[in-house]
Coordinates of C-alpha atoms in Angstrom, one line a residue:
Chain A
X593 CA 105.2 72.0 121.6
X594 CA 102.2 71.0 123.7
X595 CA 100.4 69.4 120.3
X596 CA 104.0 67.7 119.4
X597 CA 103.9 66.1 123.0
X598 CA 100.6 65.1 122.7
X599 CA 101.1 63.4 119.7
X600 CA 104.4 61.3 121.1
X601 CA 102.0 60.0 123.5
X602 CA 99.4 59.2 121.1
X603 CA 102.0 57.0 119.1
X604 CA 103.4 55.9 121.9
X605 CA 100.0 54.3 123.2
X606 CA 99.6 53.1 119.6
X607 CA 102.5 51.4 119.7
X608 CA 102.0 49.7 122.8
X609 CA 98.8 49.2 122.2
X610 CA 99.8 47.1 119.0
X611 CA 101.8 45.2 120.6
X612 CA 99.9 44.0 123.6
X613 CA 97.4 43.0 120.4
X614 CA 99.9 41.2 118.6
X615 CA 101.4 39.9 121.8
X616 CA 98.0 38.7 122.7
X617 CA 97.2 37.3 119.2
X618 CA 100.4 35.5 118.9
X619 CA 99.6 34.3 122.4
X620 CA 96.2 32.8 121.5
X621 CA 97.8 31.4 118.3
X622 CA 100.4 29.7 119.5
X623 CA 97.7 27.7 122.1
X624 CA 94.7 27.4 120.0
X625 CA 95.4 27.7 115.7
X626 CA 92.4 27.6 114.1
X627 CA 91.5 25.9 110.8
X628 CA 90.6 29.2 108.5
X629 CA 91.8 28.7 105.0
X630 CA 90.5 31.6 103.0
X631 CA 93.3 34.3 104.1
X632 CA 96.4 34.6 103.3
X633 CA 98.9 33.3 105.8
X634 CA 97.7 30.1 106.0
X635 CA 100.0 27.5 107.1
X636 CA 100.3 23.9 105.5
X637 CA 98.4 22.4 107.8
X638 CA 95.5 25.1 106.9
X639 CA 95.5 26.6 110.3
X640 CA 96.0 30.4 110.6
X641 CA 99.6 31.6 111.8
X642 CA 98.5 35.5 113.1
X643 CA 101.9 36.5 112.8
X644 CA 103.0 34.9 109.4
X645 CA 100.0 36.6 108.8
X646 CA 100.2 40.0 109.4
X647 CA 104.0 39.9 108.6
X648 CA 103.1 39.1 105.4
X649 CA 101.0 42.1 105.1
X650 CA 103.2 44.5 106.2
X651 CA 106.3 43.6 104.9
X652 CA 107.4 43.3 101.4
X653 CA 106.9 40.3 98.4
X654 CA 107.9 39.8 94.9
X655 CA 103.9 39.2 94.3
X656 CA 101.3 41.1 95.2
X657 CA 98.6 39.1 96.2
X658 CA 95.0 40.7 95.5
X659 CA 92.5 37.9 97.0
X660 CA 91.6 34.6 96.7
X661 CA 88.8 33.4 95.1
X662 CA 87.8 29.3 96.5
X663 CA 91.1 27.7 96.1
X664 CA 93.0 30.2 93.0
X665 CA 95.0 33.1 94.4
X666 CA 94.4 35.9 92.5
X667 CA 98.1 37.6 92.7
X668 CA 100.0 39.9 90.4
X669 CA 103.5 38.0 90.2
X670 CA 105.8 41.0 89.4
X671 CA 109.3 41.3 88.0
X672 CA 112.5 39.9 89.8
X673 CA 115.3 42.0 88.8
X674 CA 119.1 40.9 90.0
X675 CA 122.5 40.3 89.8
X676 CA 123.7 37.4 91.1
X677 CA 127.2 35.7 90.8
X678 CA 125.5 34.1 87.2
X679 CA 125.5 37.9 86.3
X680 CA 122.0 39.9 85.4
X681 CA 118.5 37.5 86.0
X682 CA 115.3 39.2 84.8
X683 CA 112.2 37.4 85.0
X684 CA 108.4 36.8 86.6
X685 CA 108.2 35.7 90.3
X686 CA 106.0 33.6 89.0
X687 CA 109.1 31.2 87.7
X688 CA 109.3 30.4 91.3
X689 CA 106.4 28.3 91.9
X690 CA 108.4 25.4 90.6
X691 CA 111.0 26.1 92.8
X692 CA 115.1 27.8 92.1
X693 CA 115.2 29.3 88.8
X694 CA 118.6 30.1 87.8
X695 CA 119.7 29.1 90.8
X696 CA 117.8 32.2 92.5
X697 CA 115.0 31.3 95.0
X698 CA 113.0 32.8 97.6
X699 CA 114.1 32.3 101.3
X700 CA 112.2 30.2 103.6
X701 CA 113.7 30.8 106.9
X702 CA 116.6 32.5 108.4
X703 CA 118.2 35.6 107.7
X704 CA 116.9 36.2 104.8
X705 CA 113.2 34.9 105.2
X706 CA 111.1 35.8 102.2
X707 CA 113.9 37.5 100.2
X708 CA 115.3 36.1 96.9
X709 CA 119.2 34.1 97.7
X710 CA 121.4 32.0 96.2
X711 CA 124.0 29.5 97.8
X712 CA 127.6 30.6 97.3
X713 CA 129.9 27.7 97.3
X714 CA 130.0 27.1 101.0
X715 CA 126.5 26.2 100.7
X716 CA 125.3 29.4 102.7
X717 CA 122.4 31.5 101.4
X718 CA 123.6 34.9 100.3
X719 CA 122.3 37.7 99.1
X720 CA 122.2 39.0 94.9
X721 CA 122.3 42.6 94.2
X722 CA 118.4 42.6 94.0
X723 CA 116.4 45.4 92.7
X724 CA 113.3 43.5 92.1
X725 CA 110.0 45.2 91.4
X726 CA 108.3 44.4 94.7
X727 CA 105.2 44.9 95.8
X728 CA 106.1 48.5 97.7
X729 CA 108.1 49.2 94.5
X730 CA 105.3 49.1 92.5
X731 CA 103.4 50.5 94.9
X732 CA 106.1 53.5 95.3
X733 CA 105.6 53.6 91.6
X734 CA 102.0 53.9 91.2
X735 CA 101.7 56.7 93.9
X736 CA 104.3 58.5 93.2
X737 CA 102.7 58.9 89.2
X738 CA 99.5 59.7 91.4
X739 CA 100.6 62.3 93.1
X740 CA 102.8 64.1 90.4
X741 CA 99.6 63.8 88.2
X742 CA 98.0 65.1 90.8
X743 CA 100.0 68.3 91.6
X744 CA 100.5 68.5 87.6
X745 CA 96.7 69.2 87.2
X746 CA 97.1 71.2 90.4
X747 CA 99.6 73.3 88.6
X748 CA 97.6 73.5 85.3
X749 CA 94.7 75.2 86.7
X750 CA 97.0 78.0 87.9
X751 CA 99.0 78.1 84.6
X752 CA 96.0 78.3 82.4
X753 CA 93.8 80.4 84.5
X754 CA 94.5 84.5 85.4
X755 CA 94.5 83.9 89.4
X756 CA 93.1 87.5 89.8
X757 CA 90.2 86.9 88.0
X758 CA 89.3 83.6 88.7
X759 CA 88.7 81.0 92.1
X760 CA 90.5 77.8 91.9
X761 CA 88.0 75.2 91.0
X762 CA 88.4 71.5 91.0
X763 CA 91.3 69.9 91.8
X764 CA 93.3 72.7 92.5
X765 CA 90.7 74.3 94.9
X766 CA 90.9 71.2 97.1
X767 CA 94.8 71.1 96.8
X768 CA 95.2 74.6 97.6
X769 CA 94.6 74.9 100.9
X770 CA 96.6 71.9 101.9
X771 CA 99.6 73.1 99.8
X772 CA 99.2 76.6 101.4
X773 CA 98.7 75.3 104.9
X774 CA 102.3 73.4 104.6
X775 CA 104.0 76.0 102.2
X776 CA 103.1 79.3 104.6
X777 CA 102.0 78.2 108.0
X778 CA 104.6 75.0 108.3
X779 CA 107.4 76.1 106.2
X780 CA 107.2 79.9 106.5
X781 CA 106.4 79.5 110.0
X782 CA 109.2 77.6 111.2
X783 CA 111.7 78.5 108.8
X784 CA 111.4 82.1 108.2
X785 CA 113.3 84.5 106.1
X786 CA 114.6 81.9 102.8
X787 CA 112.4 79.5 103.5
X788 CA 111.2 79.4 99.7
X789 CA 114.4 77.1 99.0
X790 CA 113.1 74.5 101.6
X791 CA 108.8 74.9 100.5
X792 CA 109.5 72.7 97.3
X793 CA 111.3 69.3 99.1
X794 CA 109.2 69.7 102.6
X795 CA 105.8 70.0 100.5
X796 CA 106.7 67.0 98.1
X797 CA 107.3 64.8 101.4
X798 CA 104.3 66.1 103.1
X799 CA 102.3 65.1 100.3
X800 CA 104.5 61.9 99.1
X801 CA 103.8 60.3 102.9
X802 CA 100.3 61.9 103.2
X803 CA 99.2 59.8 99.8
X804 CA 101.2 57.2 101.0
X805 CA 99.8 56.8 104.0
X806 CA 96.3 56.9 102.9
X807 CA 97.1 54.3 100.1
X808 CA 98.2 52.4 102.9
X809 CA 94.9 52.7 104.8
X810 CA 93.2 51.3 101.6
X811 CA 92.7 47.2 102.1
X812 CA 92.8 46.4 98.0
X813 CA 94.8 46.6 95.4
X814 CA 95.9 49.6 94.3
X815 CA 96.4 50.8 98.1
X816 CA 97.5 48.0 101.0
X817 CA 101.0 48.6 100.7
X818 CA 102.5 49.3 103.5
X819 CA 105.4 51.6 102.1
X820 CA 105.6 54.4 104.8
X821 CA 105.5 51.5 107.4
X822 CA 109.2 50.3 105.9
X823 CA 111.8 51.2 107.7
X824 CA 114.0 51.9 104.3
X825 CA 111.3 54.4 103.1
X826 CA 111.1 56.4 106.6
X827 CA 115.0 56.1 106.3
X828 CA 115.4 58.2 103.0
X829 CA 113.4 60.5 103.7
X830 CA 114.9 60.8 107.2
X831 CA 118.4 61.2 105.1
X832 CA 116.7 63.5 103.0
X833 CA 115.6 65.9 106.2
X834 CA 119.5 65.5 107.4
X835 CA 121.0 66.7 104.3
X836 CA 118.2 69.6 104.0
X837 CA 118.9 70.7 107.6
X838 CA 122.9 70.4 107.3
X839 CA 123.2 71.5 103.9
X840 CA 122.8 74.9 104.5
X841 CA 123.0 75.4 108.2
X842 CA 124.8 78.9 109.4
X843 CA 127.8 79.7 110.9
X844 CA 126.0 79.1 114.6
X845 CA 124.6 76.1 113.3
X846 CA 127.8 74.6 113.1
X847 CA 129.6 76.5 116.0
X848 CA 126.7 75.0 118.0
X849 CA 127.5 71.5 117.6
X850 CA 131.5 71.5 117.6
X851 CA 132.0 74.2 120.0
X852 CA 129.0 75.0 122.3
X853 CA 128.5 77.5 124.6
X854 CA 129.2 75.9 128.0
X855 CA 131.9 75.7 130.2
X856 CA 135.5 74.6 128.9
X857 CA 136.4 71.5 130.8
X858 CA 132.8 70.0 128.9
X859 CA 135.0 70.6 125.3
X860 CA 138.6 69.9 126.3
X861 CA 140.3 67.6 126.7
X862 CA 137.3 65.2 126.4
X863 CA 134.9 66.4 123.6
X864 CA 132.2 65.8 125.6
X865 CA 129.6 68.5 124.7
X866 CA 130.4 67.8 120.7
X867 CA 129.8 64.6 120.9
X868 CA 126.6 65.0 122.7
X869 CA 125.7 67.6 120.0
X870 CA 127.1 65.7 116.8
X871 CA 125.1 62.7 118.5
X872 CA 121.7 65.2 118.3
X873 CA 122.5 66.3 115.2
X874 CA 122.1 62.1 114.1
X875 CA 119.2 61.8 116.3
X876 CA 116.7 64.4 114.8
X877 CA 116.6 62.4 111.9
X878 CA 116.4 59.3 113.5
X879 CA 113.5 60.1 115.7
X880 CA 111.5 61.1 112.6
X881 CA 112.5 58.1 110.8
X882 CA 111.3 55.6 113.7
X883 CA 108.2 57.8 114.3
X884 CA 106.8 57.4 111.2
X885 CA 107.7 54.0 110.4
X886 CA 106.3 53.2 113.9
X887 CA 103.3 54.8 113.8
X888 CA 102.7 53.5 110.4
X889 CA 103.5 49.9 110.7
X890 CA 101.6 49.4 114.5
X891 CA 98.4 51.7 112.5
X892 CA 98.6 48.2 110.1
X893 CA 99.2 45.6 112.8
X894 CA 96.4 47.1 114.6
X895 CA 94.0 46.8 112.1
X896 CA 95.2 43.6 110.8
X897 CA 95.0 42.0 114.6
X898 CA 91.5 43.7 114.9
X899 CA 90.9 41.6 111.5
X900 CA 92.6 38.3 112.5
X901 CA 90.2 38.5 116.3
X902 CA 87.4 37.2 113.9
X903 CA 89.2 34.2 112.9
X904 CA 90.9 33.2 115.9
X905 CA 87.5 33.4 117.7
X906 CA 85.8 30.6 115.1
X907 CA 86.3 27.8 116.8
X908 CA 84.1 29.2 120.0
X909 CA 80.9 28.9 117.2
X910 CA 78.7 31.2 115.8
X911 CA 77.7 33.4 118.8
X912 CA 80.9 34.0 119.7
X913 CA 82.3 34.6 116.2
X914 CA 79.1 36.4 115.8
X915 CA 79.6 38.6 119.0
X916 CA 83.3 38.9 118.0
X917 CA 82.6 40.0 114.7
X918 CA 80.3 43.1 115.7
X919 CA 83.2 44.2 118.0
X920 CA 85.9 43.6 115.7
X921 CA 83.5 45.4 113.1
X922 CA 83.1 48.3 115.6
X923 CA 86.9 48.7 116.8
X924 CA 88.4 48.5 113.1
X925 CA 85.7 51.1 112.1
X926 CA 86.8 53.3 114.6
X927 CA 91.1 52.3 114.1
X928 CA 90.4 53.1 110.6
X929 CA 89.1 56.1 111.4
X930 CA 92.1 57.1 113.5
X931 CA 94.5 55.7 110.5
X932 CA 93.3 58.3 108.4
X933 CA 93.5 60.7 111.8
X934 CA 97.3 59.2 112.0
X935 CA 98.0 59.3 108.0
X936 CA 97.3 63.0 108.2
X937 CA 99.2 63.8 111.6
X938 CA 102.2 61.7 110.6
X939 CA 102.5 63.8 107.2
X940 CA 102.2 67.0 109.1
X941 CA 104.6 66.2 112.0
X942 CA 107.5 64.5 110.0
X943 CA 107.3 67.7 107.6
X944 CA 106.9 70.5 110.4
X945 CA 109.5 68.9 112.4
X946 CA 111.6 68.7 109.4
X947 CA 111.2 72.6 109.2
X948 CA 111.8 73.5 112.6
X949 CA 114.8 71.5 112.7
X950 CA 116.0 73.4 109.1
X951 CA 114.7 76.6 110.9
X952 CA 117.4 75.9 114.0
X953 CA 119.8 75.1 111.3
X954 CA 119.8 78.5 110.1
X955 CA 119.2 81.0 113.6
X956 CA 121.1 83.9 113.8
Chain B
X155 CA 114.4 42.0 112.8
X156 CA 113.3 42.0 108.8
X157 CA 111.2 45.0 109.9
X158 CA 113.6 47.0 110.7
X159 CA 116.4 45.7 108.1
X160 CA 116.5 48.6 105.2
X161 CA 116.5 47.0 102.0
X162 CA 118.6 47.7 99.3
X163 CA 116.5 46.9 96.3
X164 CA 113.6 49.4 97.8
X165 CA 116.1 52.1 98.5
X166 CA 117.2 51.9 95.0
X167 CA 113.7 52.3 93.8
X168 CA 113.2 55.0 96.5
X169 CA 116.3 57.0 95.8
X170 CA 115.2 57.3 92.1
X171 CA 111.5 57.5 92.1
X172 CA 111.5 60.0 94.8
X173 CA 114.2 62.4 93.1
X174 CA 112.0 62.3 90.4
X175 CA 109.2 63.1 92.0
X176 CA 111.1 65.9 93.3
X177 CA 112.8 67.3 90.7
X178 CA 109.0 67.2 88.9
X179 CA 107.2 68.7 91.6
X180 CA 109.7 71.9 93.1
X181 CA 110.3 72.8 89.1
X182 CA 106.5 72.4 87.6
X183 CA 104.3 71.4 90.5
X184 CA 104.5 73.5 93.8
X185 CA 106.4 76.7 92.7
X186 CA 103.8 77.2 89.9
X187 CA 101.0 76.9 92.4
X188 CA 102.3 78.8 95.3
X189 CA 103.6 81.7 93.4
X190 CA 100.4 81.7 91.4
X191 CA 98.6 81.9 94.7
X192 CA 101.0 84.3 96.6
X193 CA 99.9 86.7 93.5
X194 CA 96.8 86.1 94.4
X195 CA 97.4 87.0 97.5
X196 CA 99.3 90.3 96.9
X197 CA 96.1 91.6 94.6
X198 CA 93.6 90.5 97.3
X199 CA 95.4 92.8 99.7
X200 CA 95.6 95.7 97.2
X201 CA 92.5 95.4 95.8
X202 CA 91.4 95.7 99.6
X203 CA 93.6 99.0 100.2
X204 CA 92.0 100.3 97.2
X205 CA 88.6 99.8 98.0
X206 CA 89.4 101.2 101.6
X207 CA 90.6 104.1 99.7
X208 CA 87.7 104.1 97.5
X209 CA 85.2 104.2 100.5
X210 CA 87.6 106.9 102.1
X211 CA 87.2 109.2 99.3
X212 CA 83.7 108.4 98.5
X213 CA 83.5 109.7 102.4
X214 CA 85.5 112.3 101.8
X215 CA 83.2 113.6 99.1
X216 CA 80.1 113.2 100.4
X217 CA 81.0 115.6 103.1
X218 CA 82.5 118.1 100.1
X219 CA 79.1 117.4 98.7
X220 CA 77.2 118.0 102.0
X221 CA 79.3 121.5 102.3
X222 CA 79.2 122.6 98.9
X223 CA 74.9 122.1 99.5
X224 CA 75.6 124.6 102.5
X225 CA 77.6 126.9 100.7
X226 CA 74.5 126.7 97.9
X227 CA 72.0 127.0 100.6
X228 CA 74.1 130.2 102.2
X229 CA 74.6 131.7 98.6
X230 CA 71.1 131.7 97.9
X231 CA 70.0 133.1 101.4
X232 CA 72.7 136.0 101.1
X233 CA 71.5 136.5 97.2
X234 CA 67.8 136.3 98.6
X235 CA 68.8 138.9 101.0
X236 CA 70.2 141.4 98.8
X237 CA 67.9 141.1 96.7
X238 CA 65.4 142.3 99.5
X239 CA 67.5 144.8 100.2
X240 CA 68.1 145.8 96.9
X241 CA 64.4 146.2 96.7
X242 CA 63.6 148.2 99.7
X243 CA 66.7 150.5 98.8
X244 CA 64.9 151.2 95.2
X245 CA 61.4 151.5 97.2
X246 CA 62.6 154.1 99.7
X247 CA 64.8 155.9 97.1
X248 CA 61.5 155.9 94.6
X249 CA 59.7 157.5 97.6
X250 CA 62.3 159.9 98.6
X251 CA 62.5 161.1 94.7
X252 CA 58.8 161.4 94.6
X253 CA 58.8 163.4 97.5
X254 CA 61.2 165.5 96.6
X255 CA 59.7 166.1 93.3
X256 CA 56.5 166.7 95.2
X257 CA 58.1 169.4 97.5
X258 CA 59.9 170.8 94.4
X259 CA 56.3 170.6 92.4
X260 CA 54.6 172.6 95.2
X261 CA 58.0 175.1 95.2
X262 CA 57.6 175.6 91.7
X263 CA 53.6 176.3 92.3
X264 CA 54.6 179.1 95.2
X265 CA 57.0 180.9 93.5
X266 CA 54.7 180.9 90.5
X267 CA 51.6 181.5 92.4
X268 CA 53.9 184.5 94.3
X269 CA 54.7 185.9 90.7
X270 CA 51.2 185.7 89.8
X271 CA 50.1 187.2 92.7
X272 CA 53.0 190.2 92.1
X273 CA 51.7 190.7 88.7
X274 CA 48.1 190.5 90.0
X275 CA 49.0 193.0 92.3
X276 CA 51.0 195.2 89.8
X277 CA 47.5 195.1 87.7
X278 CA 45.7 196.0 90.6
X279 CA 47.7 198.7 91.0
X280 CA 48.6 199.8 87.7
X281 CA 44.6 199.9 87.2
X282 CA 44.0 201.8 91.1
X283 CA 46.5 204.0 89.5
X284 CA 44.5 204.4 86.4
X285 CA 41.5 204.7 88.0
X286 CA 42.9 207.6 90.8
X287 CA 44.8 209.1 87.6
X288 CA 41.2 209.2 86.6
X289 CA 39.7 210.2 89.5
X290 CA 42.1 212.2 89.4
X291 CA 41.8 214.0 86.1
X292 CA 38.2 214.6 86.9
X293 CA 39.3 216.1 90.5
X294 CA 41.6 217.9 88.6
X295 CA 39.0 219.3 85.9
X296 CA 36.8 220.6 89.0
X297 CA 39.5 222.0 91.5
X298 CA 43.4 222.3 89.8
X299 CA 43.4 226.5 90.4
X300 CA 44.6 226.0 93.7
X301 CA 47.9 224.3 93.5
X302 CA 48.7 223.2 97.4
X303 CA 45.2 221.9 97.7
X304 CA 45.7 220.0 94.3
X305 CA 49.2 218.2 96.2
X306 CA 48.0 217.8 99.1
X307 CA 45.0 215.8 98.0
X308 CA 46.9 213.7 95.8
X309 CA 49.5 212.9 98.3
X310 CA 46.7 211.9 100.4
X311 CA 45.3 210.1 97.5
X312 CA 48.2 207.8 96.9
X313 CA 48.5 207.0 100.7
X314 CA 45.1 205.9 100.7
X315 CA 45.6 203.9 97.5
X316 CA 48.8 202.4 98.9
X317 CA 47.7 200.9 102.3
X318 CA 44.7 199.1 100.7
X319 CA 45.1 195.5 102.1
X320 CA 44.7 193.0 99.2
X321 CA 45.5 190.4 101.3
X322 CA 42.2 191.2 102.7
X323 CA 40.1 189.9 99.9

């Protein structure tokens, strides 16, 4: 419990932390834009918008721009997939460069900023059925193949190979011990007698958020996503954790929430305790849904602010830039550093609490 | 507020490519692996009871073997002993026999040396008897008229003959 509270306050602090940079950079941005026209986020005017900026990074886009090279964006334009009230539209993003295709385009403000619309016949911007490949699908795509490949291999070694003859080597020596740390000390540990059921889902979301975490970390192509940062990620996989710690909670489980142990006036006539419990029972899941999605998305922001100091510092001239630079250099060294500290932590503490809460689920 | 907006079109993606990914990983991926490995685990530890009861007995025997050298060691002084024994036992019997074979040797001589000496003395006396029956008959020749004279010098004769000591000689 004493590692757990520790790390609430470490996210905690990196959460503030974030946002007194993004506050700050928003701050100085807002006063002083500067004229910076080789990244991304650049407004019309060429001057750098911090928050477009970083927004853009972290959030989600129907391209998936790789750099820029002088004035050519190099971007992979990937497939929009929807149904609007025309019926089924498959095409390339790319289509919208010229503006509306098929009376689909891409948002520029409001609601639905950045996401494709249409305009019903009331002239309001409304939302198709859109299951676009966007940039975190594909990038939900790619490491997802990654890691089954990878555990796949894993698996190989063991099928092909007498284990009481032979070490693991490879591959399957460097997954083991992960895998084992999370399928006897996590899951065993906090689960107890049955927990084989629960070892196969808590290790594949252990190692689906620890890969995509690290992808995450990773500032070009295949990586940079930001897919464990997205709220609707963390939130099926926080429905996942609910269903695997209700599904097959006990008799006390259930007696615990709707009719707890405490004095009678708390149950009747006003439900009060079961509410209270029922409430808990929602908020487990919630709290590792926003933890990891927090932790995830400020990790970005951070380093993405850290990035964006060097720009917004340019128009104080080369010492300054230069000065700022070697800081900036320094700081994201050492964020990135604790991004891979977080992408680790994160994986292990949305999967361990995951299993403690199953293990309450099933007390006797 | 986009941030925290799920979106639809990525939960679609999500629902599917995840369930995938789980359905692929708990039936081939982890299972394999951490059944493969919990084997592993299960020989380790009896391969480590076994060699603990390896060592045991190999303990267990070298102290046999250490005994069994005693018992050798004891066997051999005890055989050694008797062996002694046996020895002095034939020794002393040897002597006693050739001791008494000695003593009955030098019984054997007396009573043969005591018959000898008899008949030497029966000789001796058969021959003193010849000779006075000689002496005697030439006595006699010179002086048998008178009877009593003629017994009483024989009786003294004989008495004569008869204490000689041969001893003596």
């Amino acid at each position: 419990m004493k590692g757990l509270k520790y790390i609430l306050v470490l996210s905690a602090f990196l959460v503030s932390v974030h946002m007194s940079f993004a506050g700050a950079a928003s701050v100085n941005t807002d006063r002083d834009t500067v004229s910076v026209d080789s990244v991304a986020g650049e407004s019309e005017t060429g001057k750098i918008n911090v928050p477009k900026l970083i927004f853009n990074h972290i959030g989600n886009s129907y391209e998936w721009h790789i750099t820029k090279i002088g004035k050519k964006d190099i971007a992979m334009n990937l497939p929009v997939i929807a149904r609007s009230s025309t019926g089924w539209h498959v095409f390339s993003s790319k289509r919208f460069e010229k503006g509306p295709y098929e009376g689909l385009y891409i948002s520029s403000g409001g609601k639905y900023e950045g996401k494709i619309v249409e305009k019903n016949a009331a002239g309001e911007e409304v939302r198709p059925f859109d299951i676009s490949i966007t940039k975190n699908v594909l990038s939900l795509f790619m490491s997802s193949v990654l890691l089954v490949v990878l555990i796949l291999i894993c698996a190989r070694w063991y099928k092909r190979h007498d284990v009481t003859k032979e070490a693991p080597t490879g591959l399957a020596a460097l997954m083991e011990p992960v895998i084992m740390m999370i399928h006897s000390d996590v899951v065993k540990g906090s689960i107890g007698e049955d927990y084989e059921r629960y070892s196969p889902y808590l290790c594949t979301a252990f190692f689906w958020i620890l890969i995509n975490n690290l992808l995450g970390i990773i500032p070009f192509f295949p990586g940079g996503a930001n897919l464990t940062g997205n709220i609707t990620i963390t939130f099926f996989l926080a429905v996942c954790s609910f269903i695997a710690i209700n599904l097959f909670g006990n008799k006390n489980y259930f007696k615990s929430i709707f009719w707890p142990e405490v004095p009678l006036w708390l149950k009747v006539p006003i439900p009060l305790m079961p509410v209270i419990e029922i409430f808990s029972a929602f908020t487990k899941p919630f709290a590792l849904m926003v933890r990891l999605f927090a932790n995830m998305m400020a990790g970005h922001i951070l380093l993405l602010s850290l990035i964006c100091v060097i720009f917004i510092f340019a128009k104080y001239g080369a010492a300054m830039v230069g000065a700022m630079s070697f800081v900036t250099v320094l700081f994201g060294i050492f964020m990135d550093l604790l991004e891979l500290l977080v992408a680790v932590i994160q994986a292990y503490v949305f999967t361990i609490l995951s299993a403690i809460f199953i293990g309450l689920s099933r007390q006797k | 507020m986009f941030l925290i907006t799920p979106d639809g079109g990525l939960l679609f993606w999500m629902v599917i490519i995840f369930a995938l990914v789980f359905f692929i990983l708990a039936k081939y991926g982890f299972p394999v692996i951490t059944s493969m490995v919990e084997k592993r685990e299960a020989h380790i530890n009896d391969s480590l009871r076994l060699a603990k009861e390896a060592e045991e007995k190999m303990r267990n025997m070298a102290g046999e073997h250490s005994r069994m050298i005693q018992e050798a060691r004891e066997e051999q002084a005890k055989i050694l002993k008797a062996a002694s024994d046996a020895k002095d036992n034939l020794i002393a019997s040897a002597k006693e026999q050739a001791r008494d074979e000695a003593s009955r040797i030098i019984a054997d001589a007396r009573t043969q040396i005591a018959a000898e000496k008899e008949s030497a003395i029966r000789d001796i006396r058969r021959q003193v008897a010849m000779i006075s029956v000689s002496v005697a008959e030439k006595v006699i020749r010179k002086d048998f008229s008178e009877e009593k004279s003629r017994d009483e010098f024989l009786d003294r004769m004989v008495n004569e003959v008869s204490n000689i000591d041969f001893n003596k000689n």
